[in-house]
Amino acid sequence: MIKVGIIGATGYAGQELVRILLNHKEVSIVWYGSRSYVDQNYADIFQNLFTLVDAKCMDDNFAELCEAVDVIFTATPQGYLAGLLTEEILQKVKIVDLSADYRIKDVATYEKWYKIEHKSPQFIGEAVYGLCEINRGKITNQTRLVANPGCYTTCSILTAYPLVKEGLIDVDTLIIDAKSGTSGAGRGAKTPNLFCEVNENMKAYGVASHRHTPEIEEQLGYACDKEVCLNFTPHLVPMNRGILATEYAKLVKKPDGTYPAEAEIRSAYEKYYEGEKFVRVLKPGVCPETKWVEGSNYVDVNFVIDDRTHRVIMMGALDNLVKGAAGQAVQNMNLLFGLPESMGLELVPMFP
Amino acid sequence: MIKVGIIGATGYAGQELVRILLNHKEVSIVWYGSRSYVDQNYADIFQNLFTLVDAKCMDDNFAELCEAVDVIFTATPQGYLAGLLTEEILQKVKIVDLSADYRIKDVATYEKWYKIEHKSPQFIGEAVYGLCEINRGKITNQTRLVANPGCYTTCSILTAYPLVKEGLIDVDTLIIDAKSGTSGAGRGAKTPNLFCEVNENMKAYGVASHRHTPEIEEQLGYACDKEVCLNFTPHLVPMNRGILATEYAKLVKKPDGTYPAEAEIRSAYEKYYEGEKFVRVLKPGVCPETKWVEGSNYVDVNFVIDDRTHRVIMMGALDNLVKGAAGQAVQNMNLLFGLPESMGLELVPMFP
Amino acid sequence: MIKVGIIGATGYAGQELVRILLNHKEVSIVWYGSRSYVDQNYADIFQNLFTLVDAKCMDDNFAELCEAVDVIFTATPQGYLAGLLTEEILQKVKIVDLSADYRIKDVATYEKWYKIEHKSPQFIGEAVYGLCEINRGKITNQTRLVANPGCYTTCSILTAYPLVKEGLIDVDTLIIDAKSGTSGAGRGAKTPNLFCEVNENMKAYGVASHRHTPEIEEQLGYACDKEVCLNFTPHLVPMNRGILATEYAKLVKKPDGTYPAEAEIRSAYEKYYEGEKFVRVLKPGVCPETKWVEGSNYVDVNFVIDDRTHRVIMMGALDNLVKGAAGQAVQNMNLLFGLPESMGLELVPMFP
Amino acid sequence: MIKVGIIGATGYAGQELVRILLNHKEVSIVWYGSRSYVDQNYADIFQNLFTLVDAKCMDDNFAELCEAVDVIFTATPQGYLAGLLTEEILQKVKIVDLSADYRIKDVATYEKWYKIEHKSPQFIGEAVYGLCEINRGKITNQTRLVANPGCYTTCSILTAYPLVKEGLIDVDTLIIDAKSGTSGAGRGAKTPNLFCEVNENMKAYGVASHRHTPEIEEQLGYACDKEVCLNFTPHLVPMNRGILATEYAKLVKKPDGTYPAEAEIRSAYEKYYEGEKFVRVLKPGVCPETKWVEGSNYVDVNFVIDDRTHRVIMMGALDNLVKGAAGQAVQNMNLLFGLPESMGLELVPMFP
């Protein structure tokens, strides 16, 4: 049994880790960390887990925690893990970090977009960006630190990846218009996240400034081996879970003056995702819907070619708390411990 | 492996059966019956099951179906199963009927409330009312026909059962005010069920005439061994899943002129539900919320005593598609085949 | 022009007052009071009013406010107005208090249910309970202080009033099961009111202890001239606006052993509401729905008789921010200033 | 009094016309046309109008209707009005057509995108495209036929218009990603529009093929005096009302190699919208939200410049049933009859 500790267990992503790991047969959660609820029964906060979890919330005692567990999930605010991570910790436990602290390789970029100083840049190089479908080979039992990708990022990258990688689209024209359910905004008690403020409402936010932008750019940059600079616009939508990314790019004209057609684009998607359990390339003409992946680790992707504008419209949908956070974190944990990648993640999407 | 056939597989309850049974390790679904979608790919209708189900919808050929499966779930309109059930069928397969056809023992009562003639009353006596927590002993591998309880009914009965059974409340004063998410209204294309008609709206319906009334009365009547006549009012609420029942009754005054207190009432609940995996009696002061049971087979119950009025307010919450339909049907199937009752039902409620 | 000041203008009820009064042709709002947002532009907080309101939020300077306005609406927490009201203030301005401070005539009852000391009980006697349909005659240009009824209260009372008044139901059996949209919970930044906690969820709260209980009991007590003790259970429902009250009571048996029939009950409703613009007695068989009154000052009521149990099920629906708060407050203001009672309240319900 | 007839009065747009016109003091609705509900009480279908409307639904007898009214609003399916419009009708009444029949000047384009034959192309030339803010001068008491713009179209055009008109953006790079509430899908009883299918879900639809595309292209083409070919992608969002358009385009580089800055872009918006009552250019940094315009005739617009990509992200929000349909139709009617353009449209947005 892998002993697991969770820091930030009372946020939405933390609680989703609990939901998933309770049905993971090789895992035992031994530490429910939550500074806000120390000594309270975890199941008093999340009544869904009543009779399923019998444990109290613990303070963030990393020294003690390191001795008690094999792996720590940090579902914490930006800067938290960077502020306390040490070589000693990494020698004792593996860490899957759900925050952004080790996702971006360039410290200056991190500090510019996150507006905080990075306190432990020495570990950035070692951290593996845990987008399993792309970086699977780098996540092994030798890996100590996984930077679990962001929710928007996972959706945005996987939706465009095959076409970027294959050079089928002009990345300079790439625009990502993303929409998210409200659990992505976290569980903090803020007026803008109240039911009556969100319900029956829709808005863009963080326009041209959202922190997931450089993360997407960096990863797509690796795919096409050049610097990527794109527009990413997130939107808040009145639903609990789900991210939908609609992405636009010009198709690259071929030497003969034609543009890639449906079959060629589809081949590219199949080339990268045919064996991928958690990426479903939908049938032609079917648009991804967030409801079809809710509660599961799937990403549904598809595309439409517009012959009039020679653009391809790519679409991807995932559950921000599963494939966009906790599910992917478990996928990474499985790889870290040499378990089947999908163990504990055989979650059938719930409808309606 | 138990071979399963589902009639009405493209309704919400039918699809929920599929979702649950896909993770049931002793079951293989071999027949996805749906008259409306014959020959269409099941996963084209429910895209959540894309890559998980590779089967076409079948017509309702009972003769053929009986040969192909061990058990049939009928998630069909009232009167359907009653119209075609024969001794021959029951000799070949077990049936878990999610409709109301065999729930009510008195044919006249059935015909009065459902306003249709019962075509096969000869099987009513044999049918077992599949409320496992109460009738567990009667559901064995000898049972051929299970009448799976209604969604409102399950919630309403389990919420009040211990107090009715123990004679702690005056059943003549029992009033059930129930609220349901919209999946309970089915998947038929009707104007009143359109998003814009239901969203941001709330209403009572079927007041003093809802068909679950006699079912509740009959079962609670068995518990207190007298005829029960109560008020049951269902309401439609803008959410997908979930039923909340709020029930009111006068406490029975004791010979010494006092009324049962908190401890005594709680004891009654514990007496009947202590060993029950799927009924959770919440801690004092905690009101059941539908979200805490969503996607799971749990019923959460609790109560408050009002010393001013000497009434007890009982509350129960369940997911109408799981414990209120498909989950309970699987629970019954497990009993029919001698499997552990909770097999395939270890569903952790999803939050948020 | 009546000069209006609003204290608590940045809560939901306060903002609704602004929305309504902007279209009231005899009113000018001259004071937008909000301690939390002092000196901020009101329309920066409520962008719906951009270009419509050009004013900054003011601190709660009552001395100054009294000089500036003709009437003050206090949409403030319980105890606030009671803590500062003086004879001097009442000599200068009229007050419509949307809090509960002067609704309950018995100080002990107020203090018991609200758990705070009442700081100015000397004004309770003078305050008129502003349920216009019942107390219209007492709200004149001589009135100085109106206690605007609560949202649940307005709905609960008006739904049952004719039958209580006419002695057609046994008030000892009266049970009120009420459901409310979330704006009733206010605009405070609390975790339980976050979108993800409320959405797709439903629960009872304040069971047997909600503060609107004694208010309902007192007013219905006046109607039947005896002490009333009933059960009132509020529920939280995932929608912005709307209250639905479902009320149950035994019909009073007549000397001849029969019970009041449909026509007699309907006559009672018509007797009291026939000339009432804002109370709509629906056609037989039509259940009130909150959506049909959204944004308006209407209360829709109706009933169903259950011949089996000899109970009548009464139903009422209103918009908690309009007839349940700001709309009724304006209705009271109109009476205070001798204006037509419906001035500014010709709001057509918005659908969908 | 202007006598008004509505064809399609029981759709969402038709009903919204009624809601608005009931408070229009120069209008009397004399004909509630609805083939589906002939002879039924209009207020039995829309209970919100109980006591407000006392009329029965009428069949579509155009001959009779022409004699009875001064203006007809057709809120009908595509092709309906084109199939019956005659010179004789236009000589008797004015028509504001909420369908697409006369919006597109090129018949071939109409027939290609709508896939139906246009039965009365002879009136297309005469019809005025009723986007008041742009075509106000053409809508006079001489005008007989107004083509009321589409909901997505109104939002998409007004959001980009100043920048297109002033040549500040490269229209070949223009991409419109639009999101709509569900009332835009109409009131037809279709499974995909059921509450449980839409709620907690999000999807793109009509990708690269939505019929509002050529309408947007034509109008923006007039603004920049060249042919426009762009991408328009609509999305369905779980809310009743509201459209949000997020639009992307490259800024045009100036001769000196720089790009237009914030002030210049803002000037362009102010140039066209400063005197416009119904277009609100928000303060810098404020993103439009659909909730802030709900129930009103406002369009809120704003923009953000991304200095990294030299794109401008334009955003616009409106209520699809008001400014996107019925409100704009009334605005057009006012112009047709020489009334103040905003008469009856002084609707304060409702929040929450």
PDB file of C-alpha atoms in Angstrom, chain D residues 17-204:
ATOM      1  CA  LEU D  17     -42.359  41.270 -26.954  1.00  0.00           C
ATOM      2  CA  VAL D  18     -45.512  41.011 -24.898  1.00  0.00           C
ATOM      3  CA  ARG D  19     -43.637  41.583 -21.636  1.00  0.00           C
ATOM      4  CA  ILE D  20     -42.050  44.736 -23.031  1.00  0.00           C
ATOM      5  CA  LEU D  21     -45.040  46.107 -24.898  1.00  0.00           C
ATOM      6  CA  LEU D  22     -47.341  45.798 -21.884  1.00  0.00           C
ATOM      7  CA  ASN D  23     -45.396  48.670 -20.358  1.00  0.00           C
ATOM      8  CA  HIS D  24     -45.209  50.696 -23.600  1.00  0.00           C
ATOM      9  CA  LYS D  25     -47.701  53.473 -23.194  1.00  0.00           C
ATOM     10  CA  GLU D  26     -48.323  54.086 -26.909  1.00  0.00           C
ATOM     11  CA  VAL D  27     -49.025  50.483 -27.770  1.00  0.00           C
ATOM     12  CA  SER D  28     -51.946  48.126 -27.567  1.00  0.00           C
ATOM     13  CA  ILE D  29     -51.462  44.471 -28.469  1.00  0.00           C
ATOM     14  CA  VAL D  30     -54.548  43.330 -30.322  1.00  0.00           C
ATOM     15  CA  TRP D  31     -53.430  40.041 -31.865  1.00  0.00           C
ATOM     16  CA  TYR D  32     -51.599  37.220 -30.148  1.00  0.00           C
ATOM     17  CA  GLY D  33     -50.846  34.894 -33.036  1.00  0.00           C
ATOM     18  CA  SER D  34     -49.916  31.292 -32.346  1.00  0.00           C
ATOM     19  CA  ARG D  35     -50.817  28.427 -34.594  1.00  0.00           C
ATOM     20  CA  SER D  36     -49.907  25.879 -31.904  1.00  0.00           C
ATOM     21  CA  TYR D  37     -52.226  27.310 -29.275  1.00  0.00           C
ATOM     22  CA  VAL D  38     -55.175  28.674 -31.246  1.00  0.00           C
ATOM     23  CA  ASP D  39     -58.118  29.586 -29.002  1.00  0.00           C
ATOM     24  CA  GLN D  40     -56.219  28.974 -25.803  1.00  0.00           C
ATOM     25  CA  ASN D  41     -55.864  31.786 -23.322  1.00  0.00           C
ATOM     26  CA  TYR D  42     -52.512  33.399 -23.810  1.00  0.00           C
ATOM     27  CA  ALA D  43     -52.071  33.772 -20.048  1.00  0.00           C
ATOM     28  CA  ASP D  44     -52.727  30.061 -19.545  1.00  0.00           C
ATOM     29  CA  ILE D  45     -49.555  29.375 -21.492  1.00  0.00           C
ATOM     30  CA  PHE D  46     -47.534  32.141 -19.916  1.00  0.00           C
ATOM     31  CA  GLN D  47     -48.826  32.323 -16.353  1.00  0.00           C
ATOM     32  CA  ASN D  48     -46.538  35.263 -15.661  1.00  0.00           C
ATOM     33  CA  LEU D  49     -49.094  37.310 -17.608  1.00  0.00           C
ATOM     34  CA  PHE D  50     -52.101  36.109 -15.631  1.00  0.00           C
ATOM     35  CA  THR D  51     -54.324  39.125 -14.889  1.00  0.00           C
ATOM     36  CA  LEU D  52     -52.188  41.162 -17.287  1.00  0.00           C
ATOM     37  CA  VAL D  53     -53.268  39.706 -20.609  1.00  0.00           C
ATOM     38  CA  ASP D  54     -56.839  38.713 -21.300  1.00  0.00           C
ATOM     39  CA  ALA D  55     -56.790  37.363 -24.836  1.00  0.00           C
ATOM     40  CA  LYS D  56     -56.894  34.153 -26.766  1.00  0.00           C
ATOM     41  CA  CYS D  57     -54.277  32.943 -29.221  1.00  0.00           C
ATOM     42  CA  MET D  58     -55.226  33.576 -32.831  1.00  0.00           C
ATOM     43  CA  ASP D  59     -54.464  31.647 -35.982  1.00  0.00           C
ATOM     44  CA  ASP D  60     -52.222  33.269 -38.589  1.00  0.00           C
ATOM     45  CA  ASN D  61     -54.891  34.942 -40.684  1.00  0.00           C
ATOM     46  CA  PHE D  62     -52.805  37.610 -42.382  1.00  0.00           C
ATOM     47  CA  ALA D  63     -55.652  39.109 -44.354  1.00  0.00           C
ATOM     48  CA  GLU D  64     -57.637  39.778 -41.238  1.00  0.00           C
ATOM     49  CA  LEU D  65     -54.595  40.734 -39.244  1.00  0.00           C
ATOM     50  CA  CYS D  66     -53.612  43.433 -41.759  1.00  0.00           C
ATOM     51  CA  GLU D  67     -56.892  45.164 -41.206  1.00  0.00           C
ATOM     52  CA  ALA D  68     -56.656  45.013 -37.460  1.00  0.00           C
ATOM     53  CA  VAL D  69     -53.206  46.354 -36.727  1.00  0.00           C
ATOM     54  CA  ASP D  70     -50.684  49.039 -37.587  1.00  0.00           C
ATOM     55  CA  VAL D  71     -47.615  46.894 -37.223  1.00  0.00           C
ATOM     56  CA  ILE D  72     -46.887  43.181 -37.215  1.00  0.00           C
ATOM     57  CA  PHE D  73     -43.998  41.542 -35.414  1.00  0.00           C
ATOM     58  CA  THR D  74     -43.149  38.170 -36.927  1.00  0.00           C
ATOM     59  CA  ALA D  75     -41.289  35.968 -34.469  1.00  0.00           C
ATOM     60  CA  THR D  76     -41.486  33.016 -36.799  1.00  0.00           C
ATOM     61  CA  PRO D  77     -39.302  30.305 -38.332  1.00  0.00           C
ATOM     62  CA  GLN D  78     -37.101  31.130 -41.310  1.00  0.00           C
ATOM     63  CA  GLY D  79     -39.025  31.172 -44.557  1.00  0.00           C
ATOM     64  CA  TYR D  80     -42.398  31.794 -42.978  1.00  0.00           C
ATOM     65  CA  LEU D  81     -42.743  35.484 -43.742  1.00  0.00           C
ATOM     66  CA  ALA D  82     -40.977  35.183 -47.089  1.00  0.00           C
ATOM     67  CA  GLY D  83     -43.585  32.618 -48.040  1.00  0.00           C
ATOM     68  CA  LEU D  84     -46.567  34.886 -47.631  1.00  0.00           C
ATOM     69  CA  LEU D  85     -45.457  38.495 -47.842  1.00  0.00           C
ATOM     70  CA  THR D  86     -47.133  40.537 -50.563  1.00  0.00           C
ATOM     71  CA  GLU D  87     -47.184  44.117 -51.756  1.00  0.00           C
ATOM     72  CA  GLU D  88     -50.758  44.322 -50.573  1.00  0.00           C
ATOM     73  CA  ILE D  89     -49.776  43.469 -47.037  1.00  0.00           C
ATOM     74  CA  LEU D  90     -47.003  46.023 -47.004  1.00  0.00           C
ATOM     75  CA  GLN D  91     -49.392  48.672 -48.163  1.00  0.00           C
ATOM     76  CA  LYS D  92     -51.527  48.080 -45.132  1.00  0.00           C
ATOM     77  CA  VAL D  93     -49.140  47.444 -42.258  1.00  0.00           C
ATOM     78  CA  LYS D  94     -45.579  47.856 -41.246  1.00  0.00           C
ATOM     79  CA  ILE D  95     -43.646  44.703 -40.473  1.00  0.00           C
ATOM     80  CA  VAL D  96     -40.777  44.086 -38.094  1.00  0.00           C
ATOM     81  CA  ASP D  97     -39.501  40.635 -38.945  1.00  0.00           C
ATOM     82  CA  LEU D  98     -37.560  38.879 -36.212  1.00  0.00           C
ATOM     83  CA  SER D  99     -36.672  36.018 -38.550  1.00  0.00           C
ATOM     84  CA  ALA D 100     -33.742  36.066 -40.951  1.00  0.00           C
ATOM     85  CA  ASP D 101     -35.802  36.296 -44.140  1.00  0.00           C
ATOM     86  CA  TYR D 102     -34.863  39.825 -45.125  1.00  0.00           C
ATOM     87  CA  ARG D 103     -31.588  40.323 -43.338  1.00  0.00           C
ATOM     88  CA  ILE D 104     -29.247  39.183 -46.075  1.00  0.00           C
ATOM     89  CA  LYS D 105     -29.211  41.176 -49.291  1.00  0.00           C
ATOM     90  CA  ASP D 106     -27.811  38.430 -51.488  1.00  0.00           C
ATOM     91  CA  VAL D 107     -30.457  35.785 -52.115  1.00  0.00           C
ATOM     92  CA  ALA D 108     -27.943  33.143 -53.037  1.00  0.00           C
ATOM     93  CA  THR D 109     -26.121  33.607 -49.747  1.00  0.00           C
ATOM     94  CA  TYR D 110     -29.404  33.322 -47.859  1.00  0.00           C
ATOM     95  CA  GLU D 111     -30.392  30.187 -49.700  1.00  0.00           C
ATOM     96  CA  LYS D 112     -26.983  28.596 -49.258  1.00  0.00           C
ATOM     97  CA  TRP D 113     -26.787  29.093 -45.506  1.00  0.00           C
ATOM     98  CA  TYR D 114     -30.457  28.567 -44.709  1.00  0.00           C
ATOM     99  CA  LYS D 115     -30.934  25.760 -47.189  1.00  0.00           C
ATOM    100  CA  ILE D 116     -34.363  26.974 -48.226  1.00  0.00           C
ATOM    101  CA  GLU D 117     -35.606  28.782 -51.292  1.00  0.00           C
ATOM    102  CA  HIS D 118     -36.477  32.448 -50.758  1.00  0.00           C
ATOM    103  CA  LYS D 119     -40.077  32.909 -51.871  1.00  0.00           C
ATOM    104  CA  SER D 120     -40.234  36.690 -52.056  1.00  0.00           C
ATOM    105  CA  PRO D 121     -36.825  38.083 -52.933  1.00  0.00           C
ATOM    106  CA  GLN D 122     -38.481  41.162 -54.449  1.00  0.00           C
ATOM    107  CA  PHE D 123     -38.787  42.691 -50.961  1.00  0.00           C
ATOM    108  CA  ILE D 124     -35.206  42.140 -49.844  1.00  0.00           C
ATOM    109  CA  GLY D 125     -34.003  45.354 -51.372  1.00  0.00           C
ATOM    110  CA  GLU D 126     -36.599  47.385 -49.583  1.00  0.00           C
ATOM    111  CA  ALA D 127     -36.069  45.832 -46.177  1.00  0.00           C
ATOM    112  CA  VAL D 128     -33.946  47.852 -43.780  1.00  0.00           C
ATOM    113  CA  TYR D 129     -31.529  46.008 -41.540  1.00  0.00           C
ATOM    114  CA  GLY D 130     -32.731  47.173 -38.160  1.00  0.00           C
ATOM    115  CA  LEU D 131     -29.548  47.591 -36.195  1.00  0.00           C
ATOM    116  CA  CYS D 132     -30.619  50.976 -34.923  1.00  0.00           C
ATOM    117  CA  GLU D 133     -27.260  52.176 -33.679  1.00  0.00           C
ATOM    118  CA  ILE D 134     -25.853  51.839 -37.184  1.00  0.00           C
ATOM    119  CA  ASN D 135     -28.835  52.173 -39.504  1.00  0.00           C
ATOM    120  CA  ARG D 136     -30.964  54.595 -37.529  1.00  0.00           C
ATOM    121  CA  GLY D 137     -31.208  57.046 -40.371  1.00  0.00           C
ATOM    122  CA  LYS D 138     -32.782  54.486 -42.666  1.00  0.00           C
ATOM    123  CA  ILE D 139     -35.613  53.535 -40.336  1.00  0.00           C
ATOM    124  CA  THR D 140     -38.313  56.164 -40.735  1.00  0.00           C
ATOM    125  CA  ASN D 141     -42.053  56.423 -40.923  1.00  0.00           C
ATOM    126  CA  GLN D 142     -41.647  55.702 -44.640  1.00  0.00           C
ATOM    127  CA  THR D 143     -40.090  52.325 -43.938  1.00  0.00           C
ATOM    128  CA  ARG D 144     -42.411  49.398 -44.430  1.00  0.00           C
ATOM    129  CA  LEU D 145     -40.246  46.384 -43.646  1.00  0.00           C
ATOM    130  CA  VAL D 146     -37.547  46.049 -41.018  1.00  0.00           C
ATOM    131  CA  ALA D 147     -35.305  42.990 -40.819  1.00  0.00           C
ATOM    132  CA  ASN D 148     -34.613  42.746 -37.114  1.00  0.00           C
ATOM    133  CA  PRO D 149     -31.046  41.503 -36.576  1.00  0.00           C
ATOM    134  CA  GLY D 150     -30.183  38.161 -35.032  1.00  0.00           C
ATOM    135  CA  CYS D 151     -29.171  37.839 -31.387  1.00  0.00           C
ATOM    136  CA  TYR D 152     -25.616  36.657 -31.965  1.00  0.00           C
ATOM    137  CA  THR D 153     -25.349  39.119 -34.816  1.00  0.00           C
ATOM    138  CA  THR D 154     -26.303  42.173 -32.823  1.00  0.00           C
ATOM    139  CA  CYS D 155     -23.799  41.309 -30.137  1.00  0.00           C
ATOM    140  CA  SER D 156     -21.022  40.358 -32.541  1.00  0.00           C
ATOM    141  CA  ILE D 157     -21.376  43.401 -34.755  1.00  0.00           C
ATOM    142  CA  LEU D 158     -21.727  46.050 -32.078  1.00  0.00           C
ATOM    143  CA  THR D 159     -18.735  44.655 -30.209  1.00  0.00           C
ATOM    144  CA  ALA D 160     -16.385  45.056 -33.164  1.00  0.00           C
ATOM    145  CA  TYR D 161     -18.036  47.775 -35.217  1.00  0.00           C
ATOM    146  CA  PRO D 162     -16.008  50.860 -34.193  1.00  0.00           C
ATOM    147  CA  LEU D 163     -12.693  49.127 -34.773  1.00  0.00           C
ATOM    148  CA  VAL D 164     -13.756  47.693 -38.096  1.00  0.00           C
ATOM    149  CA  LYS D 165     -15.213  50.986 -39.224  1.00  0.00           C
ATOM    150  CA  GLU D 166     -12.108  52.914 -38.246  1.00  0.00           C
ATOM    151  CA  GLY D 167      -9.786  50.384 -39.844  1.00  0.00           C
ATOM    152  CA  LEU D 168      -8.001  49.705 -36.580  1.00  0.00           C
ATOM    153  CA  ILE D 169      -8.131  45.921 -36.871  1.00  0.00           C
ATOM    154  CA  ASP D 170      -7.351  43.504 -39.669  1.00  0.00           C
ATOM    155  CA  VAL D 171     -10.749  41.997 -40.423  1.00  0.00           C
ATOM    156  CA  ASP D 172      -9.143  38.991 -42.067  1.00  0.00           C
ATOM    157  CA  THR D 173      -7.978  37.932 -38.617  1.00  0.00           C
ATOM    158  CA  LEU D 174     -11.301  38.471 -36.908  1.00  0.00           C
ATOM    159  CA  ILE D 175     -12.564  35.521 -34.889  1.00  0.00           C
ATOM    160  CA  ILE D 176     -15.796  35.575 -32.921  1.00  0.00           C
ATOM    161  CA  ASP D 177     -16.291  33.101 -30.111  1.00  0.00           C
ATOM    162  CA  ALA D 178     -19.837  33.533 -28.815  1.00  0.00           C
ATOM    163  CA  LYS D 179     -21.674  31.933 -25.911  1.00  0.00           C
ATOM    164  CA  SER D 180     -25.422  31.924 -25.468  1.00  0.00           C
ATOM    165  CA  GLY D 181     -28.003  31.098 -22.872  1.00  0.00           C
ATOM    166  CA  THR D 182     -30.528  28.460 -23.816  1.00  0.00           C
ATOM    167  CA  SER D 183     -33.568  30.592 -24.593  1.00  0.00           C
ATOM    168  CA  GLY D 184     -31.812  31.240 -27.905  1.00  0.00           C
ATOM    169  CA  ALA D 185     -32.529  27.630 -28.819  1.00  0.00           C
ATOM    170  CA  GLY D 186     -36.249  28.282 -28.769  1.00  0.00           C
ATOM    171  CA  ARG D 187     -39.205  26.697 -27.061  1.00  0.00           C
ATOM    172  CA  GLY D 188     -39.512  23.609 -29.229  1.00  0.00           C
ATOM    173  CA  ALA D 189     -39.772  20.323 -27.355  1.00  0.00           C
ATOM    174  CA  LYS D 190     -36.478  18.723 -28.346  1.00  0.00           C
ATOM    175  CA  THR D 191     -34.414  16.304 -26.291  1.00  0.00           C
ATOM    176  CA  PRO D 192     -31.148  18.284 -26.571  1.00  0.00           C
ATOM    177  CA  ASN D 193     -32.864  21.274 -24.964  1.00  0.00           C
ATOM    178  CA  LEU D 194     -34.189  19.387 -21.951  1.00  0.00           C
ATOM    179  CA  PHE D 195     -33.039  20.662 -18.589  1.00  0.00           C
ATOM    180  CA  CYS D 196     -30.933  17.598 -17.816  1.00  0.00           C
ATOM    181  CA  GLU D 197     -29.159  17.734 -21.168  1.00  0.00           C
ATOM    182  CA  VAL D 198     -28.240  21.414 -20.955  1.00  0.00           C
ATOM    183  CA  ASN D 199     -27.686  21.902 -17.246  1.00  0.00           C
ATOM    184  CA  GLU D 200     -24.092  21.464 -16.048  1.00  0.00           C
ATOM    185  CA  ASN D 201     -23.030  21.207 -19.675  1.00  0.00           C
ATOM    186  CA  MET D 202     -21.338  23.316 -22.309  1.00  0.00           C
ATOM    187  CA  LYS D 203     -20.635  22.766 -25.985  1.00  0.00           C
ATOM    188  CA  ALA D 204     -19.906  24.453 -29.280  1.00  0.00           C
TER     189      ALA D 204
END
